[in-house]
PDB file of C-alpha atoms in Angstrom:
ATOM      1  CA  UNK A   1      35.725  44.663  -6.167  1.00 70.00           C
ATOM      2  CA  UNK A   2      37.115  46.717  -9.082  1.00 84.00           C
ATOM      3  CA  UNK A   3      38.330  44.220 -11.687  1.00 83.00           C
ATOM      4  CA  UNK A   4      41.570  46.024 -12.482  1.00 86.00           C
ATOM      5  CA  UNK A   5      42.664  44.798  -8.925  1.00 93.00           C
ATOM      6  CA  UNK A   6      42.980  41.278 -10.346  1.00 96.00           C
ATOM      7  CA  UNK A   7      44.961  42.630 -13.356  1.00 95.00           C
ATOM      8  CA  UNK A   8      47.387  44.089 -10.795  1.00 95.00           C
ATOM      9  CA  UNK A   9      47.598  40.930  -8.920  1.00 96.00           C
ATOM     10  CA  UNK A  10      48.041  38.986 -12.146  1.00 97.00           C
ATOM     11  CA  UNK A  11      50.945  41.335 -13.044  1.00 96.00           C
ATOM     12  CA  UNK A  12      52.602  40.514  -9.734  1.00 97.00           C
ATOM     13  CA  UNK A  13      52.101  36.765  -9.980  1.00 97.00           C
ATOM     14  CA  UNK A  14      53.363  36.899 -13.477  1.00 97.00           C
ATOM     15  CA  UNK A  15      56.515  38.814 -12.552  1.00 97.00           C
ATOM     16  CA  UNK A  16      57.431  36.544  -9.812  1.00 96.00           C
ATOM     17  CA  UNK A  17      56.827  33.601 -12.038  1.00 96.00           C
ATOM     18  CA  UNK A  18      59.067  34.848 -14.882  1.00 96.00           C
ATOM     19  CA  UNK A  19      61.649  35.546 -12.274  1.00 96.00           C
ATOM     20  CA  UNK A  20      61.268  32.245 -10.920  1.00 95.00           C
ATOM     21  CA  UNK A  21      61.828  30.825 -14.455  1.00 93.00           C
ATOM     22  CA  UNK A  22      64.821  32.708 -14.887  1.00 92.00           C
ATOM     23  CA  UNK A  23      66.438  31.624 -11.709  1.00 91.00           C
ATOM     24  CA  UNK A  24      65.131  28.123 -12.107  1.00 89.00           C
ATOM     25  CA  UNK A  25      63.342  28.598  -8.795  1.00 93.00           C
ATOM     26  CA  UNK A  26      60.926  25.761  -8.796  1.00 89.00           C
ATOM     27  CA  UNK A  27      59.240  27.094  -5.474  1.00 92.00           C
ATOM     28  CA  UNK A  28      58.473  30.345  -6.798  1.00 94.00           C
ATOM     29  CA  UNK A  29      57.354  29.161 -10.023  1.00 92.00           C
ATOM     30  CA  UNK A  30      55.157  26.487  -8.406  1.00 92.00           C
ATOM     31  CA  UNK A  31      53.446  28.886  -6.273  1.00 94.00           C
ATOM     32  CA  UNK A  32      52.728  31.673  -8.768  1.00 96.00           C
ATOM     33  CA  UNK A  33      51.800  29.541 -11.821  1.00 95.00           C
ATOM     34  CA  UNK A  34      48.479  28.338 -10.379  1.00 95.00           C
ATOM     35  CA  UNK A  35      47.475  31.888  -9.511  1.00 96.00           C
ATOM     36  CA  UNK A  36      47.671  33.150 -13.001  1.00 97.00           C
ATOM     37  CA  UNK A  37      44.462  31.531 -14.693  1.00 97.00           C
ATOM     38  CA  UNK A  38      42.128  32.143 -11.384  1.00 97.00           C
ATOM     39  CA  UNK A  39      43.143  35.796 -11.311  1.00 97.00           C
ATOM     40  CA  UNK A  40      42.004  36.213 -14.950  1.00 96.00           C
ATOM     41  CA  UNK A  41      38.783  34.280 -14.027  1.00 96.00           C
ATOM     42  CA  UNK A  42      38.098  36.623 -11.391  1.00 96.00           C
ATOM     43  CA  UNK A  43      38.707  39.467 -13.623  1.00 95.00           C
ATOM     44  CA  UNK A  44      36.516  38.215 -16.302  1.00 94.00           C
ATOM     45  CA  UNK A  45      33.773  37.796 -13.781  1.00 94.00           C
ATOM     46  CA  UNK A  46      33.853  40.954 -11.962  1.00 92.00           C
ATOM     47  CA  UNK A  47      34.358  42.896 -15.337  1.00 90.00           C
ATOM     48  CA  UNK A  48      31.136  41.503 -16.848  1.00 83.00           C
ATOM     49  CA  UNK A  49      28.583  41.431 -13.887  1.00 84.00           C
ATOM     50  CA  UNK A  50      25.789  41.161 -13.739  1.00 85.00           C
ATOM     51  CA  UNK A  51      26.037  38.894 -17.046  1.00 88.00           C
ATOM     52  CA  UNK A  52      29.466  37.256 -16.753  1.00 89.00           C
ATOM     53  CA  UNK A  53      30.898  35.630 -19.872  1.00 90.00           C
ATOM     54  CA  UNK A  54      30.638  31.983 -18.537  1.00 94.00           C
ATOM     55  CA  UNK A  55      32.205  30.273 -21.509  1.00 95.00           C
ATOM     56  CA  UNK A  56      35.251  32.448 -21.524  1.00 96.00           C
ATOM     57  CA  UNK A  57      35.660  31.995 -17.664  1.00 96.00           C
ATOM     58  CA  UNK A  58      35.302  28.231 -18.163  1.00 97.00           C
ATOM     59  CA  UNK A  59      37.970  28.270 -20.998  1.00 97.00           C
ATOM     60  CA  UNK A  60      40.410  29.881 -18.563  1.00 97.00           C
ATOM     61  CA  UNK A  61      39.376  27.472 -15.769  1.00 97.00           C
ATOM     62  CA  UNK A  62      40.195  24.575 -17.962  1.00 97.00           C
ATOM     63  CA  UNK A  63      43.614  26.247 -18.844  1.00 96.00           C
ATOM     64  CA  UNK A  64      44.218  26.491 -15.165  1.00 96.00           C
ATOM     65  CA  UNK A  65      43.529  22.682 -14.609  1.00 96.00           C
ATOM     66  CA  UNK A  66      45.825  22.177 -17.579  1.00 94.00           C
ATOM     67  CA  UNK A  67      48.636  24.399 -15.888  1.00 94.00           C
ATOM     68  CA  UNK A  68      48.560  22.471 -12.693  1.00 94.00           C
ATOM     69  CA  UNK A  69      48.460  19.074 -14.508  1.00 94.00           C
ATOM     70  CA  UNK A  70      51.706  20.213 -16.674  1.00 91.00           C
ATOM     71  CA  UNK A  71      53.632  20.970 -13.322  1.00 90.00           C
ATOM     72  CA  UNK A  72      53.569  17.208 -12.541  1.00 90.00           C
ATOM     73  CA  UNK A  73      56.232  15.056 -14.358  1.00 87.00           C
ATOM     74  CA  UNK A  74      55.419  12.360 -16.790  1.00 84.00           C
ATOM     75  CA  UNK A  75      53.709  11.878 -20.129  1.00 82.00           C
ATOM     76  CA  UNK A  76      50.412  10.899 -18.594  1.00 89.00           C
ATOM     77  CA  UNK A  77      50.066  14.366 -16.810  1.00 92.00           C
ATOM     78  CA  UNK A  78      51.292  16.056 -19.885  1.00 87.00           C
ATOM     79  CA  UNK A  79      48.673  14.436 -21.890  1.00 90.00           C
ATOM     80  CA  UNK A  80      45.979  15.158 -19.366  1.00 93.00           C
ATOM     81  CA  UNK A  81      47.128  18.646 -19.188  1.00 93.00           C
ATOM     82  CA  UNK A  82      46.915  18.864 -23.032  1.00 92.00           C
ATOM     83  CA  UNK A  83      43.371  17.484 -22.984  1.00 95.00           C
ATOM     84  CA  UNK A  84      42.300  20.146 -20.568  1.00 96.00           C
ATOM     85  CA  UNK A  85      43.921  22.842 -22.646  1.00 95.00           C
ATOM     86  CA  UNK A  86      42.281  21.366 -25.921  1.00 96.00           C
ATOM     87  CA  UNK A  87      38.815  21.778 -24.322  1.00 97.00           C
ATOM     88  CA  UNK A  88      39.721  25.261 -23.318  1.00 96.00           C
ATOM     89  CA  UNK A  89      40.752  26.140 -26.796  1.00 97.00           C
ATOM     90  CA  UNK A  90      37.467  24.597 -28.060  1.00 97.00           C
ATOM     91  CA  UNK A  91      35.493  27.203 -25.650  1.00 97.00           C
ATOM     92  CA  UNK A  92      37.682  29.931 -26.884  1.00 96.00           C
ATOM     93  CA  UNK A  93      36.798  29.055 -30.550  1.00 96.00           C
ATOM     94  CA  UNK A  94      33.022  29.124 -29.540  1.00 95.00           C
ATOM     95  CA  UNK A  95      33.772  32.532 -27.891  1.00 95.00           C
ATOM     96  CA  UNK A  96      35.384  33.995 -30.957  1.00 94.00           C
ATOM     97  CA  UNK A  97      32.929  32.400 -33.394  1.00 91.00           C
ATOM     98  CA  UNK A  98      30.152  34.365 -31.725  1.00 87.00           C
ATOM     99  CA  UNK A  99      31.698  37.590 -33.355  1.00 76.00           C
ATOM    100  CA  UNK A 100      31.932  35.943 -36.724  1.00 75.00           C
ATOM    101  CA  UNK A 101      29.467  36.316 -39.627  1.00 74.00           C
ATOM    102  CA  UNK A 102      29.774  32.933 -41.500  1.00 73.00           C
ATOM    103  CA  UNK A 103      27.961  34.482 -44.368  1.00 75.00           C
ATOM    104  CA  UNK A 104      30.465  37.101 -44.983  1.00 79.00           C
ATOM    105  CA  UNK A 105      33.902  35.613 -43.690  1.00 79.00           C
ATOM    106  CA  UNK A 106      37.013  37.683 -44.817  1.00 83.00           C
ATOM    107  CA  UNK A 107      38.318  34.731 -46.798  1.00 86.00           C
ATOM    108  CA  UNK A 108      41.238  36.867 -48.114  1.00 88.00           C
ATOM    109  CA  UNK A 109      42.616  36.896 -44.494  1.00 89.00           C
ATOM    110  CA  UNK A 110      41.385  33.583 -43.231  1.00 90.00           C
ATOM    111  CA  UNK A 111      42.743  31.417 -45.942  1.00 94.00           C
ATOM    112  CA  UNK A 112      46.495  32.708 -46.008  1.00 96.00           C
ATOM    113  CA  UNK A 113      46.288  32.720 -42.124  1.00 95.00           C
ATOM    114  CA  UNK A 114      44.974  29.207 -41.934  1.00 95.00           C
ATOM    115  CA  UNK A 115      47.607  27.979 -44.358  1.00 96.00           C
ATOM    116  CA  UNK A 116      50.309  29.764 -42.367  1.00 96.00           C
ATOM    117  CA  UNK A 117      49.118  28.343 -38.977  1.00 96.00           C
ATOM    118  CA  UNK A 118      48.760  24.788 -40.469  1.00 95.00           C
ATOM    119  CA  UNK A 119      52.013  25.091 -42.029  1.00 96.00           C
ATOM    120  CA  UNK A 120      53.586  25.996 -38.613  1.00 96.00           C
ATOM    121  CA  UNK A 121      51.857  22.974 -37.064  1.00 96.00           C
ATOM    122  CA  UNK A 122      53.254  20.717 -39.529  1.00 96.00           C
ATOM    123  CA  UNK A 123      56.743  22.175 -39.103  1.00 94.00           C
ATOM    124  CA  UNK A 124      56.610  21.677 -35.171  1.00 94.00           C
ATOM    125  CA  UNK A 125      55.242  18.110 -35.466  1.00 94.00           C
ATOM    126  CA  UNK A 126      57.900  17.276 -38.025  1.00 92.00           C
ATOM    127  CA  UNK A 127      60.735  18.656 -35.642  1.00 90.00           C
ATOM    128  CA  UNK A 128      59.058  16.624 -32.815  1.00 89.00           C
ATOM    129  CA  UNK A 129      58.178  13.377 -34.529  1.00 88.00           C
ATOM    130  CA  UNK A 130      61.082  11.200 -33.314  1.00 87.00           C
ATOM    131  CA  UNK A 131      60.856  11.996 -29.715  1.00 88.00           C
ATOM    132  CA  UNK A 132      57.100  12.384 -29.157  1.00 88.00           C
ATOM    133  CA  UNK A 133      55.660   9.023 -27.893  1.00 87.00           C
ATOM    134  CA  UNK A 134      53.769   7.390 -30.879  1.00 89.00           C
ATOM    135  CA  UNK A 135      50.325   7.379 -28.911  1.00 89.00           C
ATOM    136  CA  UNK A 136      50.673  11.169 -28.405  1.00 89.00           C
ATOM    137  CA  UNK A 137      51.793  12.280 -31.937  1.00 93.00           C
ATOM    138  CA  UNK A 138      48.162  12.571 -33.392  1.00 94.00           C
ATOM    139  CA  UNK A 139      46.559  14.018 -30.318  1.00 93.00           C
ATOM    140  CA  UNK A 140      49.310  16.621 -29.945  1.00 93.00           C
ATOM    141  CA  UNK A 141      48.917  17.494 -33.687  1.00 95.00           C
ATOM    142  CA  UNK A 142      45.260  17.860 -33.225  1.00 96.00           C
ATOM    143  CA  UNK A 143      45.676  20.031 -30.182  1.00 96.00           C
ATOM    144  CA  UNK A 144      47.966  22.401 -32.260  1.00 96.00           C
ATOM    145  CA  UNK A 145      45.295  22.452 -34.824  1.00 96.00           C
ATOM    146  CA  UNK A 146      42.688  23.398 -32.301  1.00 96.00           C
ATOM    147  CA  UNK A 147      44.808  26.306 -31.165  1.00 97.00           C
ATOM    148  CA  UNK A 148      45.393  27.369 -34.864  1.00 97.00           C
ATOM    149  CA  UNK A 149      41.709  27.335 -35.467  1.00 96.00           C
ATOM    150  CA  UNK A 150      41.116  29.554 -32.346  1.00 96.00           C
ATOM    151  CA  UNK A 151      43.803  31.995 -33.790  1.00 96.00           C
ATOM    152  CA  UNK A 152      42.045  32.030 -37.370  1.00 95.00           C
ATOM    153  CA  UNK A 153      38.650  32.987 -35.505  1.00 94.00           C
ATOM    154  CA  UNK A 154      40.452  35.628 -33.320  1.00 95.00           C
ATOM    155  CA  UNK A 155      41.881  36.997 -36.639  1.00 94.00           C
ATOM    156  CA  UNK A 156      38.236  36.982 -38.126  1.00 93.00           C
ATOM    157  CA  UNK A 157      36.991  38.992 -35.259  1.00 91.00           C
ATOM    158  CA  UNK A 158      40.032  41.505 -35.787  1.00 92.00           C
ATOM    159  CA  UNK A 159      39.258  41.865 -39.553  1.00 91.00           C
ATOM    160  CA  UNK A 160      35.583  42.091 -39.359  1.00 89.00           C
ATOM    161  CA  UNK A 161      35.439  44.332 -36.145  1.00 87.00           C
ATOM    162  CA  UNK A 162      38.656  46.253 -36.038  1.00 90.00           C
ATOM    163  CA  UNK A 163      39.299  47.796 -32.577  1.00 93.00           C
ATOM    164  CA  UNK A 164      41.958  48.019 -29.799  1.00 95.00           C
ATOM    165  CA  UNK A 165      40.186  45.151 -28.097  1.00 94.00           C
ATOM    166  CA  UNK A 166      39.902  42.781 -31.026  1.00 94.00           C
ATOM    167  CA  UNK A 167      43.890  43.501 -31.942  1.00 96.00           C
ATOM    168  CA  UNK A 168      44.586  42.681 -28.274  1.00 96.00           C
ATOM    169  CA  UNK A 169      42.566  39.430 -28.275  1.00 96.00           C
ATOM    170  CA  UNK A 170      44.285  38.473 -31.689  1.00 97.00           C
ATOM    171  CA  UNK A 171      47.781  39.168 -30.355  1.00 97.00           C
ATOM    172  CA  UNK A 172      47.046  37.096 -27.304  1.00 97.00           C
ATOM    173  CA  UNK A 173      45.932  34.171 -29.489  1.00 97.00           C
ATOM    174  CA  UNK A 174      49.166  34.403 -31.541  1.00 97.00           C
ATOM    175  CA  UNK A 175      51.231  34.279 -28.349  1.00 97.00           C
ATOM    176  CA  UNK A 176      49.295  31.613 -27.014  1.00 97.00           C
ATOM    177  CA  UNK A 177      50.069  29.559 -30.123  1.00 97.00           C
ATOM    178  CA  UNK A 178      53.790  30.380 -29.982  1.00 96.00           C
ATOM    179  CA  UNK A 179      53.859  29.315 -26.280  1.00 95.00           C
ATOM    180  CA  UNK A 180      52.538  25.977 -27.187  1.00 95.00           C
ATOM    181  CA  UNK A 181      55.038  25.543 -30.188  1.00 94.00           C
ATOM    182  CA  UNK A 182      57.951  26.592 -27.927  1.00 93.00           C
ATOM    183  CA  UNK A 183      56.650  24.122 -25.192  1.00 91.00           C
ATOM    184  CA  UNK A 184      56.490  21.135 -27.860  1.00 91.00           C
ATOM    185  CA  UNK A 185      60.085  22.142 -29.017  1.00 90.00           C
ATOM    186  CA  UNK A 186      61.324  22.224 -25.466  1.00 88.00           C
ATOM    187  CA  UNK A 187      60.195  18.679 -24.578  1.00 85.00           C
ATOM    188  CA  UNK A 188      60.483  16.811 -27.939  1.00 84.00           C
ATOM    189  CA  UNK A 189      62.566  18.763 -30.445  1.00 78.00           C
ATOM    190  CA  UNK A 190      64.800  16.424 -32.586  1.00 72.00           C
ATOM    191  CA  UNK A 191      67.472  18.994 -32.919  1.00 70.00           C
ATOM    192  CA  UNK A 192      69.342  18.809 -29.430  1.00 69.00           C
ATOM    193  CA  UNK A 193      71.115  22.180 -29.900  1.00 69.00           C
ATOM    194  CA  UNK A 194      70.444  25.063 -27.368  1.00 72.00           C
ATOM    195  CA  UNK A 195      68.248  27.637 -28.666  1.00 73.00           C
ATOM    196  CA  UNK A 196      67.419  30.788 -27.016  1.00 65.00           C
ATOM    197  CA  UNK A 197      63.587  30.133 -26.881  1.00 73.00           C
ATOM    198  CA  UNK A 198      63.853  26.677 -25.501  1.00 75.00           C
ATOM    199  CA  UNK A 199      63.564  27.237 -21.900  1.00 87.00           C
ATOM    200  CA  UNK A 200      60.706  27.779 -19.233  1.00 88.00           C
ATOM    201  CA  UNK A 201      61.018  31.377 -19.527  1.00 93.00           C
ATOM    202  CA  UNK A 202      60.085  31.708 -23.058  1.00 94.00           C
ATOM    203  CA  UNK A 203      57.406  29.317 -22.629  1.00 94.00           C
ATOM    204  CA  UNK A 204      55.844  31.409 -19.719  1.00 95.00           C
ATOM    205  CA  UNK A 205      56.454  34.650 -21.098  1.00 96.00           C
ATOM    206  CA  UNK A 206      54.627  33.870 -24.215  1.00 96.00           C
ATOM    207  CA  UNK A 207      52.000  32.195 -22.313  1.00 96.00           C
ATOM    208  CA  UNK A 208      51.332  34.922 -19.839  1.00 96.00           C
ATOM    209  CA  UNK A 209      51.452  37.749 -22.510  1.00 96.00           C
ATOM    210  CA  UNK A 210      48.968  35.368 -24.543  1.00 97.00           C
ATOM    211  CA  UNK A 211      46.240  34.725 -21.972  1.00 97.00           C
ATOM    212  CA  UNK A 212      46.250  38.399 -20.633  1.00 97.00           C
ATOM    213  CA  UNK A 213      45.528  40.286 -23.788  1.00 97.00           C
ATOM    214  CA  UNK A 214      42.791  37.476 -24.762  1.00 97.00           C
ATOM    215  CA  UNK A 215      41.079  38.207 -21.478  1.00 96.00           C
ATOM    216  CA  UNK A 216      41.357  42.041 -21.711  1.00 96.00           C
ATOM    217  CA  UNK A 217      40.381  42.200 -25.396  1.00 95.00           C
ATOM    218  CA  UNK A 218      37.289  39.847 -24.918  1.00 95.00           C
ATOM    219  CA  UNK A 219      36.308  41.698 -21.612  1.00 94.00           C
ATOM    220  CA  UNK A 220      37.496  45.302 -21.510  1.00 90.00           C
ATOM    221  CA  UNK A 221      37.830  46.775 -18.247  1.00 76.00           C
ATOM    222  CA  UNK A 222      36.570  50.196 -19.454  1.00 68.00           C
TER     223      UNK A 222
END
């Protein structure tokens, strides 16, 4: 089956999911969200036959498990979903490090980027510290750090091997990081004032537009 078919199906599922988020239609959101990552897994599989990128597919599979767990209310399921996403990010880090030459890392880009990401992580966790359950504070911080590390290595790929595809994958990594930041603020922000980004639509928009370019950037369909 042509791999782009799965991208078309992903686009339909994503559109209906975002409509469900806007209309606060839990049924529409609940049906479409679990479809997103399996469709990307199938895209990656059929795009890289006969030698599929198993690490990338497993990373997206872990994100799928995380999606399902996060749909269930409660800190226990939120934690379990975060653990699944954490290991998904670990696999994505490995995927991106395969493109890195550790002897010639572009430190002029890596160091400022790492400082920016870790500063953002500190800011998000500082904003959330009062409402995050104490046992979850360190694990949540480590999770954002892991996402930040994934972003740094995605940037490394872009700098050392600039192309449309490496640019796409890095843009996706940035949006994935922003999605997690928005999710954390939606759940635990100390500031209770309403903000335009503190809603399910913004969480899903940044998430969907994050995982898609990561997949296409790492496994081009051409």
